[in-house]
mmCIF file of C-alpha atoms in Angstrom:
data_model
loop_
_atom_site.group_PDB
_atom_site.id
_atom_site.type_symbol
_atom_site.label_atom_id
_atom_site.label_comp_id
_atom_site.label_asym_id
_atom_site.label_seq_id
_atom_site.Cartn_x
_atom_site.Cartn_y
_atom_site.Cartn_z
ATOM 1 C CA SER A 178 383.440 70.791 274.564
ATOM 2 C CA PHE A 179 386.484 71.925 272.584
ATOM 3 C CA ALA A 180 388.339 68.710 273.441
ATOM 4 C CA ASP A 181 385.319 66.696 272.316
ATOM 5 C CA THR A 182 385.109 68.626 269.041
ATOM 6 C CA PHE A 183 388.773 68.241 268.165
ATOM 7 C CA THR A 184 388.676 64.555 269.151
ATOM 8 C CA SER A 185 385.803 64.070 266.703
ATOM 9 C CA LEU A 186 387.741 65.895 263.986
ATOM 10 C CA LEU A 187 390.814 63.754 264.632
ATOM 11 C CA ALA A 188 388.743 60.561 264.583
ATOM 12 C CA GLY A 189 387.111 61.591 261.304
ATOM 13 C CA THR A 190 390.489 62.300 259.738
ATOM 14 C CA VAL A 191 391.810 58.880 260.792
ATOM 15 C CA ILE A 192 388.673 57.078 259.592
ATOM 16 C CA PHE A 193 388.703 58.564 256.099
ATOM 17 C CA SER A 194 392.451 58.089 255.819
ATOM 18 C CA ILE A 195 391.970 54.378 256.515
ATOM 19 C CA LEU A 196 389.045 54.091 254.106
ATOM 20 C CA GLY A 197 391.016 55.929 251.422
ATOM 21 C CA HIS A 198 393.961 53.576 251.921
ATOM 22 C CA LEU A 199 391.696 50.517 251.627
ATOM 23 C CA ALA A 200 390.021 51.949 248.534
ATOM 24 C CA HIS A 201 393.442 52.499 246.952
ATOM 25 C CA GLU A 202 394.637 48.986 247.854
ATOM 26 C CA LEU A 203 391.467 47.289 246.568
ATOM 27 C CA ASP A 204 391.006 49.650 243.597
ATOM 28 C CA LEU A 205 387.381 50.323 244.582
ATOM 29 C CA PRO A 206 385.339 53.445 245.345
ATOM 30 C CA VAL A 207 385.267 54.419 249.007
ATOM 31 C CA GLU A 208 381.540 53.700 249.353
ATOM 32 C CA ASP A 209 382.122 50.122 248.173
ATOM 33 C CA VAL A 210 384.998 49.352 250.536
ATOM 34 C CA VAL A 211 383.025 48.861 253.735
ATOM 35 C CA LYS A 212 379.730 49.849 255.226
ATOM 36 C CA SER A 213 379.374 51.619 258.558
ATOM 37 C CA GLY A 214 378.756 49.487 261.602
ATOM 38 C CA ALA A 215 380.529 46.612 263.260
ATOM 39 C CA GLY A 216 382.446 45.718 260.089
ATOM 40 C CA LEU A 217 384.215 49.063 260.185
ATOM 41 C CA ALA A 218 385.600 48.486 263.692
ATOM 42 C CA PHE A 219 386.238 44.737 263.629
ATOM 43 C CA ILE A 220 387.234 44.133 259.991
ATOM 44 C CA SER A 221 388.522 47.267 258.252
ATOM 45 C CA TYR A 222 390.560 48.798 261.076
ATOM 46 C CA PRO A 223 392.296 45.542 262.105
ATOM 47 C CA GLU A 224 393.138 44.929 258.467
ATOM 48 C CA VAL A 225 394.897 48.285 258.232
ATOM 49 C CA LEU A 226 396.634 47.815 261.582
ATOM 50 C CA ALA A 227 397.979 44.457 260.443
ATOM 51 C CA LYS A 228 399.757 46.241 257.573
ATOM 52 C CA PHE A 229 401.690 48.604 259.835
ATOM 53 C CA ASP A 230 405.455 48.354 259.412
ATOM 54 C CA PHE A 231 406.163 49.473 262.970
ATOM 55 C CA MET A 232 404.914 47.258 265.819
ATOM 56 C CA PRO A 233 401.466 46.339 264.468
ATOM 57 C CA GLN A 234 400.775 44.126 267.511
ATOM 58 C CA VAL A 235 401.110 47.070 269.895
ATOM 59 C CA PHE A 236 398.768 49.270 267.880
ATOM 60 C CA SER A 237 396.261 46.404 267.579
ATOM 61 C CA VAL A 238 396.212 45.958 271.338
ATOM 62 C CA LEU A 239 395.877 49.717 271.866
ATOM 63 C CA PHE A 240 393.040 49.877 269.344
ATOM 64 C CA PHE A 241 390.962 47.164 271.011
ATOM 65 C CA LEU A 242 391.709 48.587 274.448
ATOM 66 C CA MET A 243 390.273 51.834 273.146
ATOM 67 C CA LEU A 244 387.123 50.009 271.995
ATOM 68 C CA ILE A 245 386.755 48.356 275.398
ATOM 69 C CA THR A 246 387.189 51.727 277.120
ATOM 70 C CA LEU A 247 384.557 53.332 274.888
ATOM 71 C CA GLY A 248 382.166 50.456 275.520
ATOM 72 C CA LEU A 249 382.649 50.605 279.271
ATOM 73 C CA GLY A 250 382.211 54.372 279.284
ATOM 74 C CA SER A 251 378.951 54.140 277.333
ATOM 75 C CA ALA A 252 377.694 51.287 279.528
ATOM 76 C CA VAL A 253 378.502 53.128 282.756
ATOM 77 C CA GLY A 254 376.789 56.308 281.557
ATOM 78 C CA PHE A 255 373.700 54.435 280.393
ATOM 79 C CA MET A 256 373.482 52.332 283.552
ATOM 80 C CA SER A 257 373.959 55.408 285.754
ATOM 81 C CA ALA A 258 370.999 57.113 284.064
ATOM 82 C CA VAL A 259 368.783 54.048 284.568
ATOM 83 C CA THR A 260 369.783 53.335 288.172
ATOM 84 C CA THR A 261 369.586 57.014 289.195
ATOM 85 C CA THR A 262 366.031 57.263 287.861
ATOM 86 C CA ILE A 263 364.956 54.111 289.688
ATOM 87 C CA CYS A 264 366.697 55.115 292.918
ATOM 88 C CA ASP A 265 365.024 58.537 292.860
ATOM 89 C CA SER A 266 361.633 56.877 292.310
ATOM 90 C CA PHE A 267 362.196 54.359 295.121
ATOM 91 C CA PRO A 268 364.482 56.158 297.607
ATOM 92 C CA HIS A 269 364.019 53.590 300.383
ATOM 93 C CA THR A 270 365.144 50.641 298.250
ATOM 94 C CA ASN A 271 368.674 49.294 298.565
ATOM 95 C CA LYS A 272 370.716 50.994 295.816
ATOM 96 C CA LYS A 273 373.112 48.079 295.595
ATOM 97 C CA SER A 274 370.241 45.692 294.845
ATOM 98 C CA ILE A 275 368.889 48.035 292.158
ATOM 99 C CA LEU A 276 372.317 48.216 290.538
ATOM 100 C CA GLN A 277 372.696 44.426 290.573
ATOM 101 C CA ILE A 278 369.253 43.861 289.046
ATOM 102 C CA CYS A 279 369.887 46.459 286.316
ATOM 103 C CA CYS A 280 373.279 44.944 285.436
ATOM 104 C CA VAL A 281 371.851 41.422 285.222
ATOM 105 C CA ALA A 282 368.905 42.641 283.121
ATOM 106 C CA GLY A 283 371.249 44.546 280.799
ATOM 107 C CA PHE A 284 373.515 41.538 280.399
ATOM 108 C CA ALA A 285 370.531 39.273 279.642
ATOM 109 C CA LEU A 286 369.196 41.674 277.013
ATOM 110 C CA GLY A 287 372.644 41.963 275.466
ATOM 111 C CA LEU A 288 372.758 38.204 274.849
ATOM 112 C CA PHE A 289 370.281 38.655 271.990
ATOM 113 C CA TYR A 290 372.950 40.538 270.033
ATOM 114 C CA VAL A 291 375.339 37.554 269.990
ATOM 115 C CA THR A 292 372.766 35.201 268.425
ATOM 116 C CA PRO A 293 372.800 34.405 264.670
ATOM 117 C CA GLY A 294 370.244 37.178 264.081
ATOM 118 C CA GLY A 295 371.911 39.548 266.511
ATOM 119 C CA GLN A 296 373.480 41.722 263.825
ATOM 120 C CA ILE A 297 370.051 42.492 262.359
ATOM 121 C CA MET A 298 368.723 43.341 265.816
ATOM 122 C CA LEU A 299 371.761 45.495 266.516
ATOM 123 C CA GLU A 300 371.305 47.513 263.315
ATOM 124 C CA MET A 301 367.575 47.837 263.974
ATOM 125 C CA VAL A 302 368.004 49.131 267.538
ATOM 126 C CA ASP A 303 370.962 51.311 266.569
ATOM 127 C CA TYR A 304 369.001 53.170 263.857
ATOM 128 C CA TYR A 305 365.427 53.283 265.139
ATOM 129 C CA GLY A 306 366.263 53.424 268.846
ATOM 130 C CA GLY A 307 369.667 55.095 268.737
ATOM 131 C CA THR A 308 368.980 57.626 265.975
ATOM 132 C CA ILE A 309 365.287 58.268 265.329
ATOM 133 C CA LEU A 310 364.105 57.874 268.924
ATOM 134 C CA ILE A 311 366.994 59.733 270.537
ATOM 135 C CA LEU A 312 366.774 62.663 268.099
ATOM 136 C CA ALA A 313 363.010 62.941 268.657
ATOM 137 C CA LEU A 314 363.212 62.788 272.457
ATOM 138 C CA ALA A 315 366.239 65.080 272.571
ATOM 139 C CA SER A 316 364.391 67.634 270.404
ATOM 140 C CA CYS A 317 361.367 67.556 272.736
ATOM 141 C CA GLU A 318 363.593 67.814 275.790
ATOM 142 C CA ILE A 319 365.718 70.718 274.605
ATOM 143 C CA ILE A 320 362.664 72.649 273.367
ATOM 144 C CA ALA A 321 360.755 72.041 276.615
ATOM 145 C CA ILE A 322 363.671 73.104 278.811
ATOM 146 C CA ASN A 323 364.762 76.185 276.881
ATOM 147 C CA TRP A 324 361.633 77.442 275.097
ATOM 148 C CA VAL A 325 358.985 76.450 277.652
ATOM 149 C CA TYR A 326 360.781 76.716 280.994
ATOM 150 C CA GLY A 327 363.200 79.270 279.607
ATOM 151 C CA THR A 328 366.923 79.404 278.910
ATOM 152 C CA SER A 329 367.430 82.197 281.421
ATOM 153 C CA MET A 330 365.576 80.227 284.103
ATOM 154 C CA ILE A 331 367.538 77.006 283.609
ATOM 155 C CA THR A 332 370.794 78.958 283.439
ATOM 156 C CA ARG A 333 369.982 80.668 286.729
ATOM 157 C CA ASP A 334 369.197 77.299 288.325
ATOM 158 C CA ILE A 335 372.474 75.816 287.093
ATOM 159 C CA ASN A 336 374.380 78.859 288.331
ATOM 160 C CA TYR A 337 372.825 78.292 291.758
ATOM 161 C CA MET A 338 373.617 74.576 291.806
ATOM 162 C CA LEU A 339 377.195 74.933 290.563
ATOM 163 C CA ASP A 340 377.894 78.308 292.154
ATOM 164 C CA SER A 341 379.062 79.593 288.790
ATOM 165 C CA ASN A 342 378.224 82.185 286.161
ATOM 166 C CA LEU A 343 377.643 80.612 282.753
ATOM 167 C CA SER A 344 378.589 82.712 279.753
ATOM 168 C CA VAL A 345 376.509 83.764 276.760
ATOM 169 C CA TYR A 346 378.007 80.853 274.810
ATOM 170 C CA TRP A 347 375.952 78.329 276.801
ATOM 171 C CA ARG A 348 372.802 80.409 276.491
ATOM 172 C CA PHE A 349 373.247 80.583 272.724
ATOM 173 C CA CYS A 350 373.814 76.835 272.400
ATOM 174 C CA TRP A 351 370.922 75.900 274.691
ATOM 175 C CA GLY A 352 368.445 78.575 273.634
ATOM 176 C CA ILE A 353 369.034 78.884 269.877
ATOM 177 C CA LEU A 354 371.469 76.425 268.336
ATOM 178 C CA CYS A 355 370.362 73.076 269.833
ATOM 179 C CA PRO A 356 366.561 73.637 269.688
ATOM 180 C CA ILE A 357 366.894 74.415 265.981
ATOM 181 C CA LEU A 358 369.655 71.989 265.010
ATOM 182 C CA LEU A 359 368.220 68.824 266.595
ATOM 183 C CA PRO A 360 364.777 68.989 264.888
ATOM 184 C CA VAL A 361 366.498 69.834 261.599
ATOM 185 C CA LEU A 362 368.679 66.723 261.946
ATOM 186 C CA LEU A 363 365.614 64.625 262.787
ATOM 187 C CA PHE A 364 363.677 65.787 259.723
ATOM 188 C CA TYR A 365 366.780 65.382 257.563
ATOM 189 C CA VAL A 366 367.119 61.755 258.649
ATOM 190 C CA LEU A 367 363.407 61.093 258.105
ATOM 191 C CA ILE A 368 363.246 62.760 254.691
ATOM 192 C CA THR A 369 366.512 61.532 253.193
ATOM 193 C CA GLN A 370 366.412 58.116 254.930
ATOM 194 C CA ALA A 371 370.101 58.559 255.670
ATOM 195 C CA GLY A 372 371.664 55.608 257.423
ATOM 196 C CA VAL A 373 368.697 53.251 257.028
ATOM 197 C CA PRO A 374 370.046 49.718 257.628
ATOM 198 C CA ASN A 375 369.623 46.987 255.064
ATOM 199 C CA ILE A 376 367.434 44.710 257.188
ATOM 200 C CA PRO A 377 364.286 42.645 256.452
ATOM 201 C CA PRO A 378 360.911 44.454 256.314
ATOM 202 C CA THR A 379 359.805 42.682 259.497
ATOM 203 C CA ALA A 380 362.775 44.115 261.363
ATOM 204 C CA GLN A 381 362.049 47.568 259.945
ATOM 205 C CA LEU A 382 358.445 47.312 261.179
ATOM 206 C CA CYS A 383 359.665 46.308 264.634
ATOM 207 C CA GLY A 384 362.074 49.217 264.553
ATOM 208 C CA TRP A 385 359.311 51.714 263.793
ATOM 209 C CA ILE A 386 357.197 50.216 266.579
ATOM 210 C CA LEU A 387 360.158 50.684 268.929
ATOM 211 C CA ALA A 388 360.677 54.299 267.869
ATOM 212 C CA VAL A 389 356.999 55.282 267.910
ATOM 213 C CA SER A 390 356.441 53.604 271.285
ATOM 214 C CA GLY A 391 359.260 55.637 272.792
ATOM 215 C CA ILE A 392 358.058 58.898 271.216
ATOM 216 C CA LEU A 393 354.471 58.372 272.416
ATOM 217 C CA ILE A 394 355.683 58.450 276.026
ATOM 218 C CA VAL A 395 355.969 62.253 275.781
ATOM 219 C CA PRO A 396 352.357 63.073 274.757
ATOM 220 C CA LEU A 397 351.030 60.282 277.004
ATOM 221 C CA HIS A 398 352.808 61.694 280.055
ATOM 222 C CA LEU A 399 351.585 65.172 279.115
ATOM 223 C CA LEU A 400 348.010 63.885 278.870
ATOM 224 C CA LEU A 401 348.291 62.143 282.248
ATOM 225 C CA SER A 402 349.476 65.405 283.801
ATOM 226 C CA VAL A 403 346.481 67.259 282.353
ATOM 227 C CA ILE A 404 343.843 64.788 283.616
ATOM 228 C CA GLY A 405 345.639 63.930 286.858
ATOM 229 C CA ASP A 406 343.205 65.854 289.091
ATOM 230 C CA GLU A 407 340.190 63.842 287.954
ATOM 231 C CA GLU A 408 339.019 60.581 289.521
ATOM 232 C CA GLY A 409 338.423 57.217 287.872
ATOM 233 C CA GLU A 410 340.055 55.303 285.047
ATOM 234 C CA PHE A 411 342.042 56.913 282.251
ATOM 235 C CA CYS A 412 339.098 57.229 279.833
ATOM 236 C CA GLN A 413 336.798 58.523 282.579
ATOM 237 C CA ARG A 414 339.293 61.167 283.649
ATOM 238 C CA LEU A 415 339.860 62.257 280.043
ATOM 239 C CA TYR A 416 336.099 62.477 279.428
ATOM 240 C CA SER A 417 335.549 64.482 282.619
ATOM 241 C CA THR A 418 338.315 66.921 281.716
ATOM 242 C CA LEU A 419 336.888 67.494 278.236
ATOM 243 C CA LYS A 420 333.308 67.687 279.518
ATOM 244 C CA ASN A 421 334.159 70.315 282.127
ATOM 245 C CA GLY A 422 335.905 72.446 279.495
ATOM 246 C CA VAL A 423 339.131 72.778 281.471
ATOM 247 C CA PHE A 424 341.415 70.848 279.149
ATOM 248 C CA MET A 425 343.189 73.882 277.638
ATOM 249 C CA GLU A 426 343.455 75.607 281.009
ATOM 250 C CA ARG A 427 345.091 72.594 282.621
ATOM 251 C CA LEU A 428 347.299 72.128 279.575
ATOM 252 C CA LYS A 429 348.679 75.644 280.111
ATOM 253 C CA GLU A 430 349.166 74.927 283.809
ATOM 254 C CA THR A 431 351.106 71.782 282.921
ATOM 255 C CA PHE A 432 353.748 73.910 281.214
ATOM 256 C CA SER A 433 354.290 75.975 284.369
ATOM 257 C CA PRO A 434 356.355 74.894 287.419
ATOM 258 C CA ASN A 435 354.209 73.659 290.315
ATOM 259 C CA ASN A 436 354.858 73.895 294.043
ATOM 260 C CA SER A 437 356.882 70.687 294.077
ATOM 261 C CA TRP A 438 359.383 72.074 291.565
ATOM 262 C CA GLY A 439 362.816 72.622 293.037
ATOM 263 C CA PRO A 440 365.241 70.927 295.446
ATOM 264 C CA SER A 441 363.795 68.143 297.597
ATOM 265 C CA SER A 442 365.505 69.412 300.744
ATOM 266 C CA ILE A 443 363.485 72.114 302.542
ATOM 267 C CA LEU A 444 366.604 74.102 303.434
ATOM 268 C CA GLU A 445 368.001 73.916 299.896
ATOM 269 C CA LYS A 446 364.638 74.874 298.424
ATOM 270 C CA THR A 447 364.412 77.890 300.714
ATOM 271 C CA ASN A 448 367.901 79.028 299.695
ATOM 272 C CA TRP A 449 367.010 78.430 296.048
ATOM 273 C CA GLN A 450 363.858 80.569 296.339
ATOM 274 C CA ILE A 451 365.855 83.347 297.991
ATOM 275 C CA TYR A 452 368.438 83.127 295.197
ATOM 276 C CA GLN A 453 365.630 83.399 292.621
ATOM 277 C CA GLU A 454 364.284 86.557 294.233
ATOM 278 C CA GLU A 455 367.698 88.181 294.459
ATOM 279 C CA THR A 456 368.897 87.213 290.970
ATOM 280 C CA ASP A 457 367.543 88.746 287.795
ATOM 281 C CA VAL A 458 367.196 86.183 285.012
ATOM 282 C CA ASN A 459 368.173 88.883 282.494
ATOM 283 C CA GLN A 460 371.285 90.085 284.330
ATOM 284 C CA TRP A 461 373.473 88.805 281.500
ATOM 285 C CA LEU A 462 371.861 91.246 279.043
ATOM 286 C CA PRO A 463 373.175 94.773 278.485
ATOM 287 C CA LYS A 464 371.796 97.402 280.869
ATOM 288 C CA VAL A 465 369.886 99.178 278.086
ATOM 289 C CA ILE A 466 367.942 96.064 277.192
ATOM 290 C CA ARG A 467 367.290 95.245 280.863
ATOM 291 C CA ARG A 468 365.831 98.699 281.454
ATOM 292 C CA LYS A 469 363.524 98.326 278.464
ATOM 293 C CA LEU A 470 362.377 94.914 279.662
ATOM 294 C CA ARG A 471 361.643 96.238 283.178
ATOM 295 C CA LYS A 472 359.779 99.198 281.702
ATOM 296 C CA SER A 473 357.725 96.911 279.465
ATOM 297 C CA ALA A 474 356.920 94.613 282.383
ATOM 298 C CA ALA A 475 355.828 97.561 284.534
ATOM 299 C CA GLU A 476 353.533 98.812 281.764
ATOM 300 C CA ASP A 477 351.969 95.366 281.427
ATOM 301 C CA GLU A 478 351.291 95.194 285.184
ATOM 302 C CA SER A 479 349.704 98.647 285.200
#
């Protein structure tokens, strides 16, 4: 995390140094030199590199090799997330075939971005899918994991999986910092309209449809979990759940781990359950606070 932070600081310093140099050369304000996006990487940076006095060709090659490395790293991470999800859903399917199909599908979808209108599509997907949608889903995910399931619970599970002992730093970031910071960033982007691309209204409408469609997956999946025990079509199951007056009860149950929660292997799940019984989720707290929590829990049970 520290290496990532200092890399970001270094990159920011280099970026604004380049923009300041271009602004000085062109005698223009920094905001008028270049806009963020593809023009920054493929126009502004190469222009500065071409003005180097010492081996500009070498630095140009290194720069574009860096871009290729970043692109490959992002593509591998994204494709791994997609293929892992599909492989877990269909464990008996050939993983190599799934990977090939996903790569071909990704390549075919990427062809749209090299068409004459590809830049508009790229800016649309980058803002509405890569900013609005990701911030919204990440906010829901971090809140659900740390405020619903519990930071102490997820930390204990990770300690079991990694055979480690995570420090208070991770608990603070997961339990307090991220669940507050991510929604604040989302509302800041929505209110200030920061980074909104200059694209046609039709593209903006398509972008909002993309973002809203992705966000609606969360409440839709939650609703399906609530009415899952009923029989019939979606509307029939929803009506039956509301008619029987068990909607709120099942909604509360949805936020609690069920019997299938845990490792898929029977042996690993047994060891995990034993580890849960032997490990106190509040063991990282001072002894005084732990005693008060145990005393409060005992009073509630009595």
